[in-house]
Coordinates of C-alpha atoms (C1' of nucleotides) in Angstrom, one line a residue:
Chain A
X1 CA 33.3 -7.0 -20.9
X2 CA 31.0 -5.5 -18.4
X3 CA 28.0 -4.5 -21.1
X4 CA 25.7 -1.9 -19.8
X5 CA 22.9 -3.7 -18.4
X6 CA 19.3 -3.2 -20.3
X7 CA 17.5 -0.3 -19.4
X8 CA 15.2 -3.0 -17.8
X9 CA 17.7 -4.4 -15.4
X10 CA 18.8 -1.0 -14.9
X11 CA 14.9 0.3 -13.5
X12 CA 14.5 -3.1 -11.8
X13 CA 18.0 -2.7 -9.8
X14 CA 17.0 1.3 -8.9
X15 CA 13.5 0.1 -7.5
X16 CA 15.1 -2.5 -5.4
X17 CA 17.4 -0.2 -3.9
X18 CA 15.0 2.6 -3.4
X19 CA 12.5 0.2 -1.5
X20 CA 15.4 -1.3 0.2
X21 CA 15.8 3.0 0.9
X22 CA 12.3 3.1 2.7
X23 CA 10.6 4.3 -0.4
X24 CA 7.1 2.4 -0.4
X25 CA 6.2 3.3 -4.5
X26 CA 8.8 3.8 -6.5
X27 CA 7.5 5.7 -9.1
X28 CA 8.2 5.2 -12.2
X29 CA 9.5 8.8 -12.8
X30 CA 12.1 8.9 -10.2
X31 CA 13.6 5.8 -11.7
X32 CA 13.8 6.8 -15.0
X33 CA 15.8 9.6 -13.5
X34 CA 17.8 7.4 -11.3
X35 CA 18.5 6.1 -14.8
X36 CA 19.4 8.8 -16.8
X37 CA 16.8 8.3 -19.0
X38 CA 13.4 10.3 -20.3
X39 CA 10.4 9.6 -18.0
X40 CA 8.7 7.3 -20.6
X41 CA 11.9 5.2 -21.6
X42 CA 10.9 2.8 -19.0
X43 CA 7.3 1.9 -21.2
X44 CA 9.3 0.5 -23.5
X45 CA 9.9 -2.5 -21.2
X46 CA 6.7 -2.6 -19.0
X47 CA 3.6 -2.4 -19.9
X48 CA 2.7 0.4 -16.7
X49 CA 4.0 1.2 -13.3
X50 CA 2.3 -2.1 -12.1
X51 CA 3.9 -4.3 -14.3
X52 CA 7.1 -3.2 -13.5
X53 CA 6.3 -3.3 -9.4
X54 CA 5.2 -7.0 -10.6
X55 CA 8.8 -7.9 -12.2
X56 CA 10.3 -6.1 -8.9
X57 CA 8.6 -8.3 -6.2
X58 CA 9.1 -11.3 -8.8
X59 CA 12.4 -10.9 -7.5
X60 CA 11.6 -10.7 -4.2
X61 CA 9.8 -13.9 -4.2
X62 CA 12.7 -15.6 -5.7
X63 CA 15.6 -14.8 -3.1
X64 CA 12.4 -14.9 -0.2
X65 CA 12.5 -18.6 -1.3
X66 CA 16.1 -19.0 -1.2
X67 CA 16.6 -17.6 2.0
X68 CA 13.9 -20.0 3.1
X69 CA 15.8 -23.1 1.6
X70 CA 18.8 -21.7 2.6
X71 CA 17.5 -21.7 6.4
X72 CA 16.0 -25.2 6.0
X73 CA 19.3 -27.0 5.0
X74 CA 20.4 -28.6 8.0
X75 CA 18.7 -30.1 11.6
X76 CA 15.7 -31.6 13.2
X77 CA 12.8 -31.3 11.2
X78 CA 11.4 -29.0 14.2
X79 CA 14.9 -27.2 14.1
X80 CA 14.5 -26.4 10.4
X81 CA 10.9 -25.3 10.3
X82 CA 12.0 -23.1 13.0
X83 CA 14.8 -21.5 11.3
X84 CA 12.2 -21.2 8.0
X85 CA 10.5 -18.8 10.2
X86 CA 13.0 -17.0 11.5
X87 CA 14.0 -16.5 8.2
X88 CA 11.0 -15.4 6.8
X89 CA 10.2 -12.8 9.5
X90 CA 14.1 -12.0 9.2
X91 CA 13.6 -11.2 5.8
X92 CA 10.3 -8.9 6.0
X93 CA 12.5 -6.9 9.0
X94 CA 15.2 -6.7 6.8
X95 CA 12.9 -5.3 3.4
X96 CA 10.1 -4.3 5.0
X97 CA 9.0 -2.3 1.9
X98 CA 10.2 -5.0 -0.8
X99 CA 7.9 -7.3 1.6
X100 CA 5.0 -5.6 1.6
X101 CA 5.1 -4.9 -2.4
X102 CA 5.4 -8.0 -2.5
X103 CA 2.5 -9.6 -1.3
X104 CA 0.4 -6.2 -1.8
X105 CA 0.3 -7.1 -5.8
X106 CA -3.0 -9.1 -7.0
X107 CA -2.8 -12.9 -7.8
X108 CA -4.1 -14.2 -10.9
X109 CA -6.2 -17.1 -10.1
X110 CA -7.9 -18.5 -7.2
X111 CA -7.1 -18.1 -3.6
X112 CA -4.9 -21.2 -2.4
X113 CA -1.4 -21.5 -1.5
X114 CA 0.0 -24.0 -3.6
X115 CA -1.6 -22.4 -6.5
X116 CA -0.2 -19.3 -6.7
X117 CA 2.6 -19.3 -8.4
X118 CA 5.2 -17.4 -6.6
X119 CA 4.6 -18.7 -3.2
X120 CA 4.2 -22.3 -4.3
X121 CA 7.9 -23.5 -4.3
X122 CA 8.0 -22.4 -0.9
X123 CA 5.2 -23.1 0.5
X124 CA 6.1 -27.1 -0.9
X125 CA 9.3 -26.9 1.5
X126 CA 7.1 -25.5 4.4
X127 CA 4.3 -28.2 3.9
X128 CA 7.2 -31.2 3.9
X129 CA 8.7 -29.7 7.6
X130 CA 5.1 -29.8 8.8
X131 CA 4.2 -33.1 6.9
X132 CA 7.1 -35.1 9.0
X133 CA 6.2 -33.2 12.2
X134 CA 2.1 -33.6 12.5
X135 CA 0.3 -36.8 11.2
X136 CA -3.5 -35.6 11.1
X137 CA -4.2 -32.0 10.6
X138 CA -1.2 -32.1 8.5
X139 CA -3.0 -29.0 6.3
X140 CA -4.0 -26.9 9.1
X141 CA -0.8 -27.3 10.6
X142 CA 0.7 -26.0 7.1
X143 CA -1.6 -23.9 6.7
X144 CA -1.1 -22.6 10.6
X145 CA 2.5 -22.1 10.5
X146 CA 2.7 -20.1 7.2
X147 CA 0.0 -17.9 9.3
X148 CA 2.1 -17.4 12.1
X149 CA 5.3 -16.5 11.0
X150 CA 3.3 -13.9 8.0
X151 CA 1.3 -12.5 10.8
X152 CA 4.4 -11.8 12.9
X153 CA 6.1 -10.8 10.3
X154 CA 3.1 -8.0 9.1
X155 CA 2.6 -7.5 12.5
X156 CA 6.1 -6.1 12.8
X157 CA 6.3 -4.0 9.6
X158 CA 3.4 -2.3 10.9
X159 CA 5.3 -2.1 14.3
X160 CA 2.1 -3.4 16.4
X161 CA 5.2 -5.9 17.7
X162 CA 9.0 -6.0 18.0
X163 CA 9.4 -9.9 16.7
X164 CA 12.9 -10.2 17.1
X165 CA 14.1 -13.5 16.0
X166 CA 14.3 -14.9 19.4
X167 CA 10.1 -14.4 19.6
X168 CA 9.9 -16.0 16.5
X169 CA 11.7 -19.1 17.7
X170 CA 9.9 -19.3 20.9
X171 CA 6.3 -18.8 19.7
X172 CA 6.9 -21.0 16.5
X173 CA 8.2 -23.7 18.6
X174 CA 5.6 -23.4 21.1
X175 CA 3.4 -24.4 17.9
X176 CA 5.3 -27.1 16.6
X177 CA 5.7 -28.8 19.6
X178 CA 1.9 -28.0 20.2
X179 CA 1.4 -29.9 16.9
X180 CA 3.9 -32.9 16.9
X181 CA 2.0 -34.8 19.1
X182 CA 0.3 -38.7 18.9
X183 CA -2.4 -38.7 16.5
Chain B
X1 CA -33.4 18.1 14.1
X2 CA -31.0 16.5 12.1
X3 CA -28.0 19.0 12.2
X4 CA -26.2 18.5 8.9
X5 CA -23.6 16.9 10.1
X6 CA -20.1 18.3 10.4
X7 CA -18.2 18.4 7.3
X8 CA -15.3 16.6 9.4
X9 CA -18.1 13.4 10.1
X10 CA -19.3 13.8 6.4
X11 CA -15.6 13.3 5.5
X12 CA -14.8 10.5 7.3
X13 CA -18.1 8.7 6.4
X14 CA -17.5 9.3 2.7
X15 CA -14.0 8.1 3.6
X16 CA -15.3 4.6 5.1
X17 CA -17.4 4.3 2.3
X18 CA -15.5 4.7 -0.6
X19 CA -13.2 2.7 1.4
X20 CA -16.1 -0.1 1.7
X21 CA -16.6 0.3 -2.2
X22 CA -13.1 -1.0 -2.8
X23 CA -11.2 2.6 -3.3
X24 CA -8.0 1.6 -1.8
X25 CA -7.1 5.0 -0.6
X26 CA -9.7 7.6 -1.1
X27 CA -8.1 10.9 -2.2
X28 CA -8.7 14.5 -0.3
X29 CA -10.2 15.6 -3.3
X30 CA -12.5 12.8 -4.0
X31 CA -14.0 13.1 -0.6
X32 CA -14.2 17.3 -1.3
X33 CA -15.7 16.6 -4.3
X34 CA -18.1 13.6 -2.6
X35 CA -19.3 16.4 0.3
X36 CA -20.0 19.0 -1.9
X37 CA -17.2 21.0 -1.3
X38 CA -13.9 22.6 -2.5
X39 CA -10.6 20.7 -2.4
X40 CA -9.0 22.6 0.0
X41 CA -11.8 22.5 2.7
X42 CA -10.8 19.0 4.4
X43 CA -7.4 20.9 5.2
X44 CA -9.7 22.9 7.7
X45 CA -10.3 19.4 9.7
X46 CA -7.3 17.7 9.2
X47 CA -3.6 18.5 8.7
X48 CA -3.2 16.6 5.9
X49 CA -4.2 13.4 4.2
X50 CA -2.7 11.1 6.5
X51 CA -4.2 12.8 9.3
X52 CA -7.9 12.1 7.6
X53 CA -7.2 8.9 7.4
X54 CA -5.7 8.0 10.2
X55 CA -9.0 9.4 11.9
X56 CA -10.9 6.6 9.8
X57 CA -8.2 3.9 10.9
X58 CA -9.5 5.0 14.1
X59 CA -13.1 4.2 13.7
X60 CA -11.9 1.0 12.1
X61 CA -10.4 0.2 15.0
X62 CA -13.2 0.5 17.3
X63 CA -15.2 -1.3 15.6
X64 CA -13.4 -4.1 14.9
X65 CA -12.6 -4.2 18.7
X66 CA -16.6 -4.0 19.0
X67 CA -16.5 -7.2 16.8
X68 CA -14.3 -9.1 18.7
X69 CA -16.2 -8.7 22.1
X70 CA -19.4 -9.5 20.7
X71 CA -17.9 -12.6 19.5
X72 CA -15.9 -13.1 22.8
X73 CA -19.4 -12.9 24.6
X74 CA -20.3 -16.9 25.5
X75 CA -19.1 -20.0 25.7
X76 CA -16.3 -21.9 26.9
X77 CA -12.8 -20.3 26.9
X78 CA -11.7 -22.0 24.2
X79 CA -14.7 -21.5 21.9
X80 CA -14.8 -17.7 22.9
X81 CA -11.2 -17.5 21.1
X82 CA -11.6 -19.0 18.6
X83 CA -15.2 -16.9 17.9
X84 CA -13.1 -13.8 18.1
X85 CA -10.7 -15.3 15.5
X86 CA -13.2 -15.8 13.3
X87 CA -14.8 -12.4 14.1
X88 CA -11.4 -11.4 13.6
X89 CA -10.6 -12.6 9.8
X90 CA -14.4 -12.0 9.1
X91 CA -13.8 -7.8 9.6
X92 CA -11.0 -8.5 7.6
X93 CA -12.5 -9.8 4.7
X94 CA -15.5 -7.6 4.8
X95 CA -13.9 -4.8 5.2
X96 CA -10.5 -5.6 3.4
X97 CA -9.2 -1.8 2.2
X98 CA -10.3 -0.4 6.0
X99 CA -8.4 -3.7 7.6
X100 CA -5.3 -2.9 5.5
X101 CA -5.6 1.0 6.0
X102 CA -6.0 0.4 9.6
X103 CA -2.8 -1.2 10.1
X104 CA -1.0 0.7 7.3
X105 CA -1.0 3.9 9.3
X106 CA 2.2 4.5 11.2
X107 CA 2.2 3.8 15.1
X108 CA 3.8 6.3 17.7
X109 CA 5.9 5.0 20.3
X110 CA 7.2 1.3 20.9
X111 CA 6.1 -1.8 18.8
X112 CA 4.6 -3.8 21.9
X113 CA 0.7 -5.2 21.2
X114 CA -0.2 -4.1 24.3
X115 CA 1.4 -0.7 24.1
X116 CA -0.2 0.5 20.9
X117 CA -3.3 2.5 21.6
X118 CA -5.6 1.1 19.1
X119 CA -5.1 -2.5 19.6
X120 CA -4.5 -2.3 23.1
X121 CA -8.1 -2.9 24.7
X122 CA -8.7 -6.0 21.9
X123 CA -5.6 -7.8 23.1
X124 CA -6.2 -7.8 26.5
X125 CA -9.0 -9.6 25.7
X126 CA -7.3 -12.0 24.4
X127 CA -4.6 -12.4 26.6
X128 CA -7.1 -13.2 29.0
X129 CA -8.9 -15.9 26.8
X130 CA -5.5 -17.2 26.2
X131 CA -4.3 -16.9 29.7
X132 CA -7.3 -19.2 30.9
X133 CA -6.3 -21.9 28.6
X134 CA -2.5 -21.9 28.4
X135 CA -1.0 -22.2 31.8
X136 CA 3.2 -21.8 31.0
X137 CA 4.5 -19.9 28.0
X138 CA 0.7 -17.7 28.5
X139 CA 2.6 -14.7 26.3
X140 CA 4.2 -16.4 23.8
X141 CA 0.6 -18.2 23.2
X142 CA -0.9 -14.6 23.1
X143 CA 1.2 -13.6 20.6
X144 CA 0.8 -17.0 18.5
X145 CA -2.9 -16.8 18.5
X146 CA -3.0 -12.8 17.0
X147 CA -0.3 -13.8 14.8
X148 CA -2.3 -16.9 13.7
X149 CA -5.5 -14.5 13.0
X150 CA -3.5 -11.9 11.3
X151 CA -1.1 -13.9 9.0
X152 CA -4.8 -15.5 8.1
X153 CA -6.7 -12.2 7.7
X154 CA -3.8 -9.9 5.8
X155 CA -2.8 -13.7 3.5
X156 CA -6.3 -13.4 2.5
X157 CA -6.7 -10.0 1.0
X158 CA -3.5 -10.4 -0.5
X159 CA -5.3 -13.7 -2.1
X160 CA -2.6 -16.0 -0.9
X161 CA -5.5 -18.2 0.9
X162 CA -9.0 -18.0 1.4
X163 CA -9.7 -18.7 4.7
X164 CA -13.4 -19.5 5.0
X165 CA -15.2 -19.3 8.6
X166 CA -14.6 -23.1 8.8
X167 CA -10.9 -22.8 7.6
X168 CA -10.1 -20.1 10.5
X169 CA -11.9 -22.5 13.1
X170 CA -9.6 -25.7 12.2
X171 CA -7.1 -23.9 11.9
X172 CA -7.3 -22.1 15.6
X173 CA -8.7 -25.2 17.1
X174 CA -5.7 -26.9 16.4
X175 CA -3.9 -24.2 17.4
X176 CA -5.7 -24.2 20.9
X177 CA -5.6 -28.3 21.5
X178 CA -1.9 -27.2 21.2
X179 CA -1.4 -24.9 24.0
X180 CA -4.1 -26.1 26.3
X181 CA -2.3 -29.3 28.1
X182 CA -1.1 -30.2 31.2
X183 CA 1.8 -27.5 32.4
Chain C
dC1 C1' 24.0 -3.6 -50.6
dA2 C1' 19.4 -1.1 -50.3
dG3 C1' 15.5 -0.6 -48.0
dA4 C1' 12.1 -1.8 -44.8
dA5 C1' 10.8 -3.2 -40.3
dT6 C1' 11.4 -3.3 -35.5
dA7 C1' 13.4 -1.8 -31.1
dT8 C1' 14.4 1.8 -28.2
dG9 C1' 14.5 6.4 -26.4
dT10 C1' 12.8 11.6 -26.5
dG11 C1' 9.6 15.6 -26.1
dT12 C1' 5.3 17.3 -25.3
dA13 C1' 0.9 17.4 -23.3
dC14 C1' -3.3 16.0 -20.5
dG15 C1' -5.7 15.1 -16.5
dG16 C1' -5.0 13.7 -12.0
dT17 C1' -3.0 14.4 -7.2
dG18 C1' -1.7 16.8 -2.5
dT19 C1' -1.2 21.1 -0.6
dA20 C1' 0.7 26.2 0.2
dA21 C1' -1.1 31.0 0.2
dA22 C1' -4.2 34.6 0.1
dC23 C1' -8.7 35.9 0.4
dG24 C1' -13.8 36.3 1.7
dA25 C1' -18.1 35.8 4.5
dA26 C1' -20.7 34.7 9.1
dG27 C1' -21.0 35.1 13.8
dG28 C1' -19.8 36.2 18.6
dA29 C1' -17.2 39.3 22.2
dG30 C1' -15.3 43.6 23.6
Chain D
dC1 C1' -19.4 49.1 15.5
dT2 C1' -15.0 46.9 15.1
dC3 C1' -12.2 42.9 15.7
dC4 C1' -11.2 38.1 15.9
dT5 C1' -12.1 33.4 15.0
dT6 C1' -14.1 29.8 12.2
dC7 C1' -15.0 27.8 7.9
dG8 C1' -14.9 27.7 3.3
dT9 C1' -13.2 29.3 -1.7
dT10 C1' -10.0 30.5 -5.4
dT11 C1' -5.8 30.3 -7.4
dA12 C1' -1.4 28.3 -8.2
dC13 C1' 2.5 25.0 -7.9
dA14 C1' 4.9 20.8 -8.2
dC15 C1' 4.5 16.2 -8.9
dC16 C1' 2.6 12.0 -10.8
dG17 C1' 1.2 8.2 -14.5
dT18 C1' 0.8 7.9 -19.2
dA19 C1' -1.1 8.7 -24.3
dC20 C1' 0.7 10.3 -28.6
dA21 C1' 3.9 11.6 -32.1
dC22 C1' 8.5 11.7 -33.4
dA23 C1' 13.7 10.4 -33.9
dT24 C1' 17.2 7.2 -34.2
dA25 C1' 19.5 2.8 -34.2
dT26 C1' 19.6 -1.9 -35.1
dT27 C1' 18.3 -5.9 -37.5
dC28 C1' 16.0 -8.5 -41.0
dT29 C1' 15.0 -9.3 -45.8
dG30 C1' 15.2 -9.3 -50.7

DNA sequence: CAGAATATGTGTACGGTGTAAACGAAGGAG
DNA sequence: CTCCTTCGTTTACACCGTACACATATTCTG
């Protein structure tokens, strides 16, 4: 029953491998070719090479978040927010180039984290962790944390640090407990 | 007795400017064409493209590090670091193509902040800014605070936040009322 | 069912890129 | 003067994204 996945699928699936390869671009030849199709077969379903980078790190945000939720699940509040991190610097290690696509194509709309649309589900879970932790500052402590673990995490594609998860733990929970203090 | 200028300077001023103007990643031939010359005379300066502009990262470099000393000049401890975060996410967002080229460019050797040539004299600025303030745990607070800058600086060119002068300051201020307590 | 409309893929072509290879012209050293 | 080095030019190649015109296949409509 296994019905040949759309040409669509098809070029989304051979750009996720090839970042998950170390390419930085796919371009939008080489997938056509990695699709045994013509080199404009893949305009048919994106508007340009942009659009289809888009749909790729669409994708990316969607299993970023799952992986956050899925670290999240069980422990303290400081225990989860932890792992959160972990996980997200975990998963930038992991796909450093799907990473960096990801966040290297433009927003629509203003500059805030709850309104952009991909990062907002997460971002929701992220504010709640912080939201039980701090009292006051509650934002900034947000706001702080999702700082942290994206500048480690950039900081380490670009190899300016190592950032193994162990360094993650202990500088994040050096914030938290930092934060989580009497008002 | 203004000698015109090496056409290696020339390039690498065009370079920053175009860089300035927004061009995300000016092209050999552009800056050939923007010094008056052929396309293949850059290749008598530089090895290749990335060689060009990893000489510009360079520059960028240095002056950021310029940045953050000036800003690191007076006050207290704690105000001096957060001045250089500021001064920090302020290159950042003036300069956004030239911050995201300058940490683009592949690093030789070891990911360790203090080991990487180019960031190497800025940090140890820091860690002494941080090491006056945080007694225990003085790396780990290092590492926090660039981290904190960085995730702020590289989430606002990608749009994720905006990060205003005041937004940096809470947001590092809490950061230091964190770390600076009692052992 | 016929025929038209829409969806999907192909071939060709244009202007852009980075760069390899071979060639010239200017100046200093023997 | 001749030779060598430095700096630049010309030409050429392979690759890229994509505009345009065409073929085919599927689906909708009367």
């Amino acid at each position: 029953m296994k019905v040949p996945a759309s040409l669509r699928d098809q070029l989304l699936d051979h750009a996720e491998a090839m970042l998950e390869a170390g390419e930085s671009e796919p371009g939008i030849r080489a997938l056509a070719r990695a699709a045994g199709v013509s080199a404009m077969a893949p305009y048919r379903h994106f508007a340009d090479k942009a659009a289809l980078l888009t749909a790729v790190a669409e994708r990316g945000f969607a299993t970023l978040a799952a992986e956050l939720a899925a670290a999240d699940a069980s422990g303290s509040d400081a225990e989860r927010l932890v792992a959160q991190g972990r996980a997200y610097v975990a998963f930038a290690r992991a796909r450093p180039a799907l990473f960096r696509l990801m966040f290297a194509r433009p927003t629509e709309g203003d500059p805030a984290p709850e309104k952009t649309r991909e990062n907002a589900p997460a971002f929701a879970i992220l504010a709640d962790r912080v939201a039980a932790l701090a009292g006051r500052d509650a934002a900034d402590a947000t706001l702080g944390c999702w700082a942290i673990v994206h500048g480690l995490a950039t900081l380490a594609l670009d190899s300016r640090v190592d950032a193994p998860p162990a360094q993650v733990s202990a500088v994040l929970a050096l914030y938290v407990a930092g934060i989580s203090r009497p008002t």
